[in-house]
Amino acid sequence: MSDQSPLYRLDLNLLVSLDALLTERSVTRAAERLHLSQPALSASLARLRTHFNDPILARRGNTYELTPFAIRLTDHTTTALEAARRVFESQATWAPTESTREFAIYGSDYGFVTIGKIVSELAAERAPGVRFRFMLHNPSIVEDAATRLRSVDGMVIPHGHVTDLPFQDLWHDEWIAIVSDTNDAVGDELTMEAMSQLPWVMTYQSRSAYTSAARQVQQLGVEPRIEVVVESFLAVAHFVAGSRRIGLVQASLAPAVLAVGGVRIVHFPFEPTPLTNALWWHPVHTQDPEHAWMRGLFEEAGRVVEDSVHATTRDDAA
């Protein structure tokens, strides 16, 4: 490495100090978090201020606030620290039964209660020290997937939202519509008229976050009258029960949705485009044997979910 490189001149431990300062927004609290003396962390802050030519923390009355530049650094610092941690936690030889690694996965509640649940069960049987952290994604995370996936292990999301990254198909699913069991405006099948006139509960309804079924409804010339937008598929039934609303959920959630009570499944007046759910990751993880082991769990769990979806749709058809 060239001696002109900024990294060559800096102690990378400063990254840990920077993360604590950005999180705590206080030298005292950051020092306590890192089990350092306040003068030691103040010295680190001074070096960071010199390096960035920015105060990082600026006094406002009796408190300190992050500068605009420091706010911009927050996400980058967390990502960089997580990436560094993963580098130094890597092992030349790795045995799942002896590992205490934590795998971090982004997804929706739909992904967590379907494939996430099964993956965690498989891991508990085969590698009891391994832990999974399932984190809810949001539109900004999905839009910045290429960057976000550098510091986590993957994202479970259907095709159509993430591109140009490695992926592994997991299971196929179908969309189902639900209405309240007291909604006498809908029979066993939705009509185009009902879809136009009745209110809807939608999930992730924005320019970049939407469901394929909702988009298909619009493409058929129906502009849904949206009363509720909720970033949770499991919550949809709660907003449908006892109302005149229509909701959309995935077939694999049918048992959980019906267990809420007060809702029933109805047929679409069209054939909804099926979902292909996949695990996406950043290329930096592809050759990691630990990550490959994790992907194997997801592949196996995907087959279990696929079978359950087929069983649900067969029962519904009967």
XYZ file of N, CA and C in Angstrom, residues 56-286:
693
model
N -17.235 16.971 13.478
C -17.943 15.723 13.778
C -19.034 15.965 14.827
N -18.635 16.428 16.011
C -19.587 16.813 17.056
C -19.478 18.320 17.265
N -20.611 19.006 17.232
C -20.622 20.460 17.418
C -21.498 20.801 18.615
N -20.993 21.695 19.475
C -21.751 22.062 20.679
C -22.953 22.922 20.318
N -24.104 22.546 20.876
C -25.331 23.334 20.754
C -25.875 23.531 22.170
N -25.569 24.667 22.766
C -25.965 24.900 24.145
C -25.200 23.977 25.077
N -25.929 23.150 25.834
C -25.292 22.229 26.769
C -25.109 20.826 26.196
N -25.439 20.648 24.934
C -25.335 19.325 24.321
C -24.498 19.395 23.053
N -24.202 18.220 22.511
C -23.488 18.128 21.243
C -24.408 17.527 20.182
N -24.250 17.987 18.961
C -25.007 17.455 17.830
C -24.033 17.051 16.738
N -24.449 16.084 15.937
C -23.643 15.705 14.784
C -23.691 16.803 13.731
N -22.560 17.044 13.116
C -22.541 17.988 11.998
C -23.219 17.341 10.796
N -23.638 18.129 9.801
C -24.238 17.538 8.586
C -23.321 16.494 7.939
N -22.009 16.752 7.945
C -21.065 15.786 7.384
C -21.068 14.490 8.191
N -21.114 14.601 9.510
C -21.117 13.418 10.369
C -22.364 12.581 10.141
N -23.495 13.240 9.935
C -24.739 12.514 9.649
C -24.586 11.701 8.371
N -23.925 12.302 7.369
C -23.697 11.583 6.110
C -22.800 10.379 6.316
N -21.894 10.458 7.301
C -20.964 9.359 7.556
C -21.602 8.169 8.262
N -22.757 8.367 8.891
C -23.306 7.364 9.803
C -23.504 6.012 9.139
N -24.244 5.974 8.023
C -24.503 4.693 7.360
C -23.222 4.063 6.838
N -22.326 4.893 6.264
C -21.073 4.371 5.723
C -20.214 3.752 6.833
N -20.212 4.404 7.989
C -19.393 3.906 9.096
C -19.902 2.564 9.596
N -21.217 2.442 9.766
C -21.804 1.174 10.209
C -21.495 0.056 9.225
N -21.636 0.361 7.936
C -21.364 -0.641 6.896
C -19.903 -1.053 6.906
N -19.012 -0.063 7.012
C -17.577 -0.363 6.990
C -17.162 -1.161 8.223
N -17.717 -0.822 9.376
C -17.359 -1.538 10.602
C -17.841 -2.983 10.554
N -19.045 -3.167 10.023
C -19.571 -4.527 9.907
C -18.737 -5.355 8.933
N -18.317 -4.733 7.815
C -17.483 -5.440 6.852
C -16.137 -5.819 7.466
N -15.555 -4.903 8.224
C -14.273 -5.198 8.876
C -14.425 -6.323 9.891
N -15.522 -6.294 10.633
C -15.751 -7.356 11.617
C -15.817 -8.713 10.933
N -16.496 -8.757 9.793
C -16.632 -10.023 9.075
C -15.279 -10.522 8.558
N -14.426 -9.598 8.136
C -13.094 -9.998 7.661
C -12.334 -10.710 8.767
N -12.339 -10.141 9.966
C -11.522 -10.686 11.044
C -12.197 -11.846 11.780
N -13.505 -12.060 11.514
C -14.170 -13.232 12.073
C -14.052 -14.443 11.161
N -13.611 -14.229 9.917
C -13.480 -15.337 8.969
C -12.418 -16.313 9.447
N -12.645 -17.582 9.128
C -11.736 -18.630 9.563
C -11.276 -19.440 8.359
N -10.011 -19.875 8.401
C -9.471 -20.671 7.297
C -10.211 -22.000 7.192
N -10.524 -22.589 8.308
C -11.347 -23.794 8.329
C -12.552 -23.508 9.208
N -13.715 -24.015 8.783
C -14.949 -23.661 9.484
C -15.799 -24.901 9.651
N -16.223 -25.155 10.857
C -17.103 -26.280 11.148
C -18.407 -25.718 11.708
N -19.538 -25.957 11.043
C -20.809 -25.409 11.527
C -21.104 -25.764 12.977
N -20.768 -26.969 13.395
C -21.099 -27.398 14.756
C -20.324 -26.635 15.817
N -19.225 -25.980 15.425
C -18.401 -25.240 16.373
C -18.537 -23.726 16.221
N -19.311 -23.304 15.238
C -19.393 -21.878 14.914
C -20.354 -21.136 15.834
N -20.053 -19.859 16.042
C -20.959 -18.957 16.758
C -21.304 -17.759 15.876
N -21.202 -17.950 14.589
C -21.431 -16.854 13.644
C -22.899 -16.424 13.647
N -23.103 -15.150 13.432
C -24.447 -14.604 13.248
C -24.622 -14.241 11.776
N -25.675 -14.753 11.156
C -26.017 -14.414 9.781
C -27.147 -13.386 9.812
N -26.962 -12.294 9.085
C -27.943 -11.206 9.064
C -28.661 -11.189 7.718
N -29.991 -11.220 7.758
C -30.803 -11.321 6.547
C -31.890 -10.248 6.554
N -31.984 -9.495 5.473
C -33.085 -8.564 5.287
C -34.272 -9.294 4.656
N -35.477 -8.824 4.955
C -36.664 -9.387 4.332
C -37.912 -8.746 4.905
N -39.061 -9.270 4.507
C -40.349 -8.831 5.045
C -40.820 -9.852 6.063
N -41.889 -9.513 6.779
C -42.439 -10.481 7.725
C -42.914 -11.735 7.001
N -43.340 -11.595 5.768
C -43.719 -12.737 4.937
C -42.556 -13.712 4.784
N -41.387 -13.199 4.462
C -40.217 -14.056 4.321
C -39.776 -14.672 5.635
N -39.938 -13.936 6.722
C -39.474 -14.426 8.015
C -40.314 -15.600 8.519
N -41.655 -15.501 8.375
C -42.506 -16.549 8.938
C -42.624 -17.753 8.009
N -42.139 -17.623 6.786
C -42.147 -18.766 5.875
C -40.766 -19.408 5.888
N -39.886 -18.919 5.071
C -38.576 -19.573 4.943
C -37.658 -19.271 6.125
N -37.752 -18.069 6.708
C -36.874 -17.737 7.832
C -37.065 -18.677 9.003
N -38.300 -18.993 9.315
C -38.603 -19.897 10.422
C -37.957 -21.270 10.196
N -38.076 -21.776 8.977
C -37.539 -23.107 8.680
C -36.017 -23.095 8.682
N -35.414 -22.058 8.119
C -33.955 -21.945 8.130
C -33.434 -21.946 9.566
N -34.082 -21.207 10.442
C -33.629 -21.142 11.834
C -33.744 -22.502 12.507
N -34.773 -23.269 12.162
C -34.942 -24.602 12.746
C -33.855 -25.560 12.251
N -33.549 -25.500 10.950
C -32.493 -26.347 10.402
C -31.143 -26.013 11.042
N -30.877 -24.713 11.191
C -29.608 -24.295 11.794
C -29.511 -24.751 13.244
N -30.613 -24.674 13.982
C -30.598 -25.085 15.389
C -30.268 -26.565 15.536
N -30.693 -27.374 14.558
C -30.414 -28.810 14.601
C -28.952 -29.116 14.272
N -28.394 -28.356 13.318
C -27.089 -28.722 12.769
C -25.939 -27.873 13.278
N -26.229 -26.683 13.739
C -25.179 -25.774 14.226
C -25.758 -24.944 15.356
N -25.880 -25.518 16.542
C -26.588 -24.844 17.632
C -25.976 -23.528 18.088
N -24.710 -23.278 17.752
C -24.098 -22.014 18.132
C -24.333 -20.898 17.128
N -24.821 -21.241 15.940
C -25.067 -20.248 14.896
C -26.363 -19.497 15.204
N -26.353 -18.193 14.914
C -27.534 -17.374 15.162
C -27.924 -16.636 13.891
N -29.238 -16.439 13.696
C -29.742 -15.647 12.577
C -30.374 -14.375 13.093
N -30.084 -13.283 12.419
C -30.731 -12.002 12.717
C -31.553 -11.614 11.491
N -32.877 -11.647 11.615
C -33.770 -11.288 10.513
C -34.230 -9.847 10.705
N -33.933 -9.001 9.723
C -34.176 -7.566 9.833
C -35.139 -7.124 8.746
N -36.133 -6.323 9.121
C -37.105 -5.835 8.147
C -36.445 -4.878 7.161
N -36.675 -5.132 5.885
C -36.193 -4.182 4.888
C -37.211 -3.043 4.755
N -36.841 -2.033 4.010
C -37.745 -0.945 3.660
C -37.357 -0.469 2.261
N -38.142 0.405 1.634
C -37.833 0.811 0.261
C -36.421 1.349 0.062
N -35.902 2.122 1.020
C -34.559 2.688 0.838
C -33.497 1.599 0.863
N -33.683 0.571 1.686
C -32.731 -0.539 1.731
C -32.763 -1.316 0.427
N -33.949 -1.577 -0.093
C -34.076 -2.323 -1.350
C -33.464 -1.542 -2.504
N -33.704 -0.229 -2.548
C -33.167 0.599 -3.619
C -31.646 0.642 -3.584
N -31.058 0.502 -2.403
C -29.602 0.561 -2.244
C -29.044 -0.825 -1.915
N -29.665 -1.863 -2.484
C -29.307 -3.243 -2.133
C -27.834 -3.549 -2.390
N -27.274 -3.060 -3.482
C -25.888 -3.382 -3.815
C -24.929 -2.934 -2.726
N -25.230 -1.810 -2.070
C -24.387 -1.324 -0.982
C -24.737 -2.017 0.333
N -26.012 -2.116 0.635
C -26.448 -2.691 1.912
C -26.003 -4.147 2.061
N -26.001 -4.890 0.949
C -25.686 -6.312 1.035
C -24.192 -6.579 1.183
N -23.374 -5.560 1.151
C -21.949 -5.750 1.456
C -21.756 -6.136 2.918
N -22.600 -5.601 3.789
C -22.376 -5.765 5.225
C -23.373 -6.703 5.886
N -24.277 -7.302 5.105
C -25.165 -8.337 5.640
C -25.071 -9.542 4.720
N -25.704 -10.619 5.108
C -25.525 -11.865 4.367
C -26.519 -12.066 3.240
N -27.633 -11.376 3.262
C -28.572 -11.587 2.173
C -29.873 -10.852 2.369
N -30.715 -10.961 1.344
C -32.043 -10.374 1.376
C -32.998 -11.338 0.687
N -34.092 -11.642 1.364
C -35.132 -12.486 0.776
C -36.202 -11.570 0.212
N -36.356 -11.605 -1.113
C -37.323 -10.724 -1.776
C -37.618 -11.311 -3.153
N -38.829 -11.142 -3.664
C -39.147 -11.695 -4.985
C -38.361 -11.009 -6.096
N -38.265 -11.673 -7.220
C -37.684 -11.064 -8.415
C -38.495 -9.821 -8.795
N -37.806 -8.858 -9.391
C -38.470 -7.645 -9.833
C -38.087 -6.415 -9.053
N -37.351 -6.596 -7.949
C -36.969 -5.453 -7.109
C -35.461 -5.252 -7.033
N -34.692 -6.324 -7.177
C -33.234 -6.279 -7.087
C -32.659 -6.840 -8.385
N -31.618 -6.206 -8.905
C -30.993 -6.663 -10.138
C -29.474 -6.644 -9.993
N -28.821 -7.355 -10.917
C -27.350 -7.323 -11.037
C -26.627 -7.799 -9.784
N -27.240 -8.726 -9.054
C -26.589 -9.330 -7.894
C -26.816 -10.848 -7.946
N -25.908 -11.628 -7.346
C -26.124 -13.077 -7.308
C -27.418 -13.401 -6.556
N -28.092 -14.461 -6.980
C -29.322 -14.862 -6.311
C -29.505 -16.368 -6.402
N -30.378 -16.858 -5.558
C -30.733 -18.267 -5.533
C -32.242 -18.350 -5.379
N -32.924 -18.890 -6.382
C -34.373 -19.028 -6.285
C -34.724 -19.978 -5.150
N -35.789 -19.636 -4.407
C -36.148 -20.394 -3.212
C -37.486 -21.120 -3.343
N -38.536 -20.372 -3.604
C -39.847 -21.008 -3.784
C -40.762 -20.083 -4.580
N -41.755 -20.719 -5.203
C -42.760 -19.981 -5.946
C -44.002 -19.842 -5.083
N -44.698 -18.757 -5.265
C -45.894 -18.508 -4.477
C -46.948 -17.873 -5.372
N -48.147 -17.794 -4.846
C -49.258 -17.194 -5.579
C -49.929 -16.150 -4.704
N -50.605 -15.211 -5.353
C -51.339 -14.189 -4.621
C -52.762 -14.657 -4.367
N -53.272 -14.322 -3.201
C -54.682 -14.573 -2.899
C -55.295 -13.264 -2.409
N -56.586 -13.133 -2.601
C -57.315 -11.963 -2.126
C -58.121 -12.357 -0.909
N -58.234 -11.448 0.042
C -59.046 -11.709 1.233
C -60.019 -10.561 1.456
N -61.184 -10.917 1.969
C -62.188 -9.931 2.369
C -62.740 -10.366 3.717
N -63.462 -9.495 4.362
C -64.090 -9.828 5.631
C -65.181 -10.872 5.409
N -65.369 -11.756 6.373
C -66.434 -12.745 6.221
C -67.820 -12.130 6.403
N -67.876 -10.831 6.725
C -69.157 -10.118 6.791
C -69.383 -9.230 5.577
N -68.451 -9.273 4.611
C -68.554 -8.413 3.433
C -69.486 -9.061 2.408
N -70.760 -8.618 2.393
C -71.742 -9.211 1.482
C -71.684 -8.604 0.085
N -70.756 -7.664 -0.141
C -70.607 -7.090 -1.483
C -69.758 -7.978 -2.380
N -69.135 -9.011 -1.805
C -68.268 -9.913 -2.559
C -68.715 -11.349 -2.318
N -68.885 -12.093 -3.416
C -69.220 -13.502 -3.296
C -67.964 -14.335 -3.197
N -67.974 -15.489 -3.848
C -66.787 -16.339 -3.842
C -65.695 -15.808 -4.749
N -66.044 -14.901 -5.649
C -65.067 -14.347 -6.590
C -65.209 -12.840 -6.660
N -64.074 -12.163 -6.672
C -64.077 -10.719 -6.881
C -64.558 -10.408 -8.293
N -65.172 -9.281 -8.463
C -65.516 -8.797 -9.794
C -64.722 -7.529 -10.062
N -64.587 -7.166 -11.305
C -63.883 -5.932 -11.643
C -64.595 -4.735 -11.019
N -65.933 -4.807 -10.956
C -66.699 -3.719 -10.360
C -66.379 -3.588 -8.877
N -66.326 -4.734 -8.164
C -66.018 -4.689 -6.738
C -64.611 -4.154 -6.512
N -63.650 -4.575 -7.352
C -62.276 -4.099 -7.190
C -62.182 -2.598 -7.411
N -63.055 -2.051 -8.246
C -63.035 -0.612 -8.522
C -63.709 0.186 -7.419
N -64.757 -0.398 -6.814
C -65.583 0.378 -5.889
C -65.213 0.199 -4.425
N -64.729 -0.988 -4.066
C -64.437 -1.231 -2.654
C -63.062 -0.694 -2.269
N -62.873 -0.319 -1.007
C -61.551 0.162 -0.559
C -60.566 -0.999 -0.429
N -59.276 -0.665 -0.406
C -58.205 -1.668 -0.367
C -57.268 -1.417 0.805
N -56.645 -2.512 1.247
C -55.462 -2.449 2.103
C -54.287 -2.851 1.222
N -53.276 -1.999 1.130
C -52.112 -2.284 0.292
C -50.841 -2.351 1.140
N -49.849 -3.044 0.635
C -48.554 -3.124 1.309
C -47.481 -2.453 0.458
N -46.559 -1.759 1.121
C -45.398 -1.155 0.456
C -45.803 -0.400 -0.809
N -46.747 0.511 -0.665
C -47.293 1.182 -1.844
C -46.569 2.503 -2.079
N -45.534 2.457 -2.930
C -44.818 3.677 -3.303
C -44.265 3.496 -4.709
N -43.552 4.496 -5.193
C -43.031 4.446 -6.557
C -42.124 3.249 -6.773
N -41.312 2.914 -5.783
C -40.346 1.828 -5.954
C -40.691 0.580 -5.157
N -41.716 0.645 -4.319
C -42.085 -0.497 -3.480
C -43.561 -0.817 -3.715
N -43.805 -1.996 -4.232
C -45.165 -2.386 -4.565
C -45.196 -3.904 -4.716
N -46.381 -4.463 -4.736
C -46.517 -5.892 -4.992
C -46.929 -6.093 -6.440
N -46.537 -7.221 -6.998
C -46.846 -7.483 -8.403
C -48.346 -7.593 -8.626
N -49.076 -8.121 -7.632
C -50.527 -8.257 -7.784
C -51.199 -6.887 -7.837
N -50.752 -5.974 -6.979
C -51.324 -4.623 -7.000
C -51.029 -3.935 -8.316
N -49.834 -4.115 -8.834
C -49.483 -3.530 -10.129
C -50.336 -4.143 -11.246
N -50.608 -5.450 -11.139
C -51.414 -6.118 -12.154
C -52.850 -5.589 -12.152
N -53.381 -5.327 -10.963
C -54.720 -4.755 -10.864
C -54.785 -3.430 -11.614
N -53.770 -2.607 -11.435
C -53.735 -1.321 -12.126
C -53.610 -1.506 -13.634
N -52.802 -2.481 -14.042
C -52.626 -2.724 -15.472
C -53.907 -3.192 -16.146
N -54.833 -3.754 -15.358
C -56.123 -4.177 -15.891
C -57.122 -3.025 -15.952
N -56.673 -1.831 -15.581
C -57.521 -0.655 -15.684
C -58.243 -0.285 -14.410
N -57.928 -0.961 -13.297
C -58.552 -0.643 -12.015
C -57.583 0.186 -11.190
N -58.012 1.363 -10.773
C -57.212 2.190 -9.866
C -57.755 1.993 -8.462
N -57.103 1.168 -7.658
C -57.641 0.834 -6.337
C -57.836 2.076 -5.462
N -58.936 2.068 -4.727
C -59.185 3.131 -3.748
C -58.542 2.685 -2.440
N -57.347 3.179 -2.182
C -56.540 2.696 -1.059
C -56.899 3.459 0.212
N -57.341 2.711 1.228
C -57.647 3.310 2.531
C -56.499 3.140 3.513
N -55.748 2.051 3.379
C -54.690 1.745 4.339
C -53.466 1.245 3.590
N -52.292 1.738 3.972
C -51.020 1.186 3.501
C -50.262 0.725 4.729
N -49.824 -0.531 4.709
C -49.125 -1.100 5.861
C -47.914 -1.874 5.365
N -46.781 -1.698 6.016
C -45.559 -2.392 5.603
C -45.429 -3.714 6.361
N -46.472 -4.523 6.250
C -46.513 -5.832 6.895
C -47.588 -6.656 6.216
N -47.219 -7.836 5.726
C -48.209 -8.711 5.103
C -49.082 -9.389 6.158
N -48.490 -9.718 7.298
C -49.259 -10.380 8.347
C -50.321 -9.467 8.949
N -50.139 -8.162 8.824
C -51.101 -7.223 9.403
C -52.317 -7.003 8.515
N -52.228 -7.402 7.247
C -53.307 -7.097 6.301
C -54.647 -7.617 6.789
N -54.702 -8.867 7.268
C -55.971 -9.456 7.701
C -56.627 -8.647 8.814
N -55.818 -8.055 9.693
C -56.369 -7.272 10.791
C -57.075 -6.018 10.283
N -56.625 -5.489 9.157
C -57.234 -4.286 8.598
C -58.404 -4.622 7.660
N -58.530 -5.900 7.298
C -59.629 -6.339 6.434
C -60.819 -6.801 7.260
N -60.562 -7.540 8.328
C -61.642 -8.108 9.147
C -62.592 -7.023 9.629
N -63.909 -7.279 9.461
C -64.926 -6.339 9.928
C -65.077 -5.108 9.067
N -64.440 -5.068 7.898
C -64.517 -3.903 7.024
C -65.014 -4.322 5.637
N -65.091 -3.365 4.730
C -65.446 -3.659 3.337
C -64.198 -3.698 2.444
N -63.031 -3.756 3.071
C -61.780 -3.666 2.320
C -61.390 -4.993 1.674
N -60.573 -4.865 0.629
C -59.949 -6.002 -0.045
C -58.475 -5.975 0.298
N -57.894 -7.141 0.559
C -56.458 -7.233 0.840
C -55.798 -8.278 -0.033
N -54.503 -8.134 -0.226
C -53.713 -9.074 -1.016
C -52.609 -9.657 -0.148
N -52.516 -10.988 -0.117
C -51.428 -11.647 0.588
C -50.977 -12.851 -0.223
N -49.873 -13.457 0.180
C -49.338 -14.610 -0.515
C -50.010 -15.888 -0.003
N -50.113 -16.880 -0.902
C -50.811 -18.127 -0.569
C -50.189 -18.830 0.630
N -48.857 -18.749 0.773
C -48.214 -19.442 1.892
C -48.564 -18.821 3.237
N -49.160 -17.627 3.229
C -49.598 -16.998 4.470
C -51.052 -17.317 4.786
N -51.716 -18.081 3.919
C -53.140 -18.357 4.119
C -53.453 -18.901 5.508
N -52.706 -19.898 6.017
C -53.031 -20.389 7.362
C -52.934 -19.307 8.435
N -51.903 -18.480 8.356
C -51.729 -17.413 9.351
C -52.817 -16.364 9.216
N -53.209 -16.061 7.979
C -54.238 -15.049 7.732
C -55.590 -15.538 8.243
N -55.943 -16.776 7.928
C -57.233 -17.307 8.361
C -57.294 -17.472 9.872
N -56.127 -17.707 10.497
C -56.090 -17.856 11.954
C -56.452 -16.560 12.669
N -56.278 -15.414 11.995
C -56.668 -14.133 12.593
C -58.159 -14.123 12.871
N -58.929 -14.763 11.962
C -60.378 -14.812 12.113
C -61.043 -13.628 11.450
N -62.275 -13.834 11.003
C -63.051 -12.735 10.435
C -62.754 -12.438 8.988
N -61.961 -13.268 8.314
C -61.664 -13.048 6.903
C -61.852 -14.354 6.137
N -62.020 -14.229 4.830
C -62.123 -15.383 3.954
C -61.376 -15.105 2.657
N -60.981 -16.171 1.994
C -60.259 -16.065 0.729
C -61.262 -16.043 -0.415
N -61.051 -15.169 -1.376
C -61.899 -15.100 -2.574
C -61.016 -15.193 -3.812
N -61.619 -15.602 -4.933
C -60.879 -15.786 -6.168
C -60.802 -14.482 -6.951
N -59.702 -14.309 -7.682
C -59.552 -13.169 -8.575
C -60.350 -13.403 -9.858
N -60.744 -12.327 -10.531
C -61.363 -12.477 -11.850
C -60.317 -12.546 -12.974
N -59.058 -12.749 -12.591
C -57.951 -12.874 -13.545
C -56.925 -13.811 -12.937
N -55.960 -14.226 -13.723
C -54.914 -15.121 -13.237
C -53.743 -14.283 -12.735
N -53.539 -14.205 -11.424
C -52.441 -13.355 -10.932
C -51.074 -13.927 -11.291
N -50.144 -13.031 -11.593
C -48.777 -13.440 -11.917
C -48.130 -14.050 -10.676
N -47.588 -15.268 -10.789
C -46.983 -15.894 -9.611
C -45.711 -15.185 -9.178
N -45.328 -15.424 -7.938
C -44.102 -14.869 -7.361
C -42.990 -15.895 -7.431
N -41.770 -15.438 -7.685
C -40.590 -16.274 -7.508
C -39.720 -15.598 -6.465
N -39.694 -16.177 -5.273
C -38.920 -15.601 -4.178
C -37.476 -16.085 -4.242
N -36.549 -15.212 -3.918
C -35.126 -15.548 -4.035
C -34.337 -14.954 -2.877
N -33.186 -15.557 -2.646
C -32.194 -15.009 -1.721
C -31.151 -14.292 -2.563
N -30.918 -13.020 -2.260
C -29.955 -12.199 -2.984
C -28.794 -11.883 -2.056
N -27.582 -11.782 -2.609
C -26.416 -11.428 -1.800
C -25.408 -10.668 -2.640
N -24.427 -10.086 -1.970
C -23.371 -9.351 -2.667
C -22.291 -10.330 -3.137
N -21.671 -10.092 -4.304
C -20.641 -11.017 -4.812
C -19.485 -11.265 -3.854
N -19.216 -10.344 -2.919
C -18.097 -10.560 -1.993
C -18.308 -11.793 -1.119
N -19.553 -12.252 -0.995
C -19.847 -13.404 -0.139
C -19.836 -14.726 -0.887
N -19.780 -14.691 -2.206
C -20.022 -15.900 -2.991
C -19.066 -17.029 -2.643
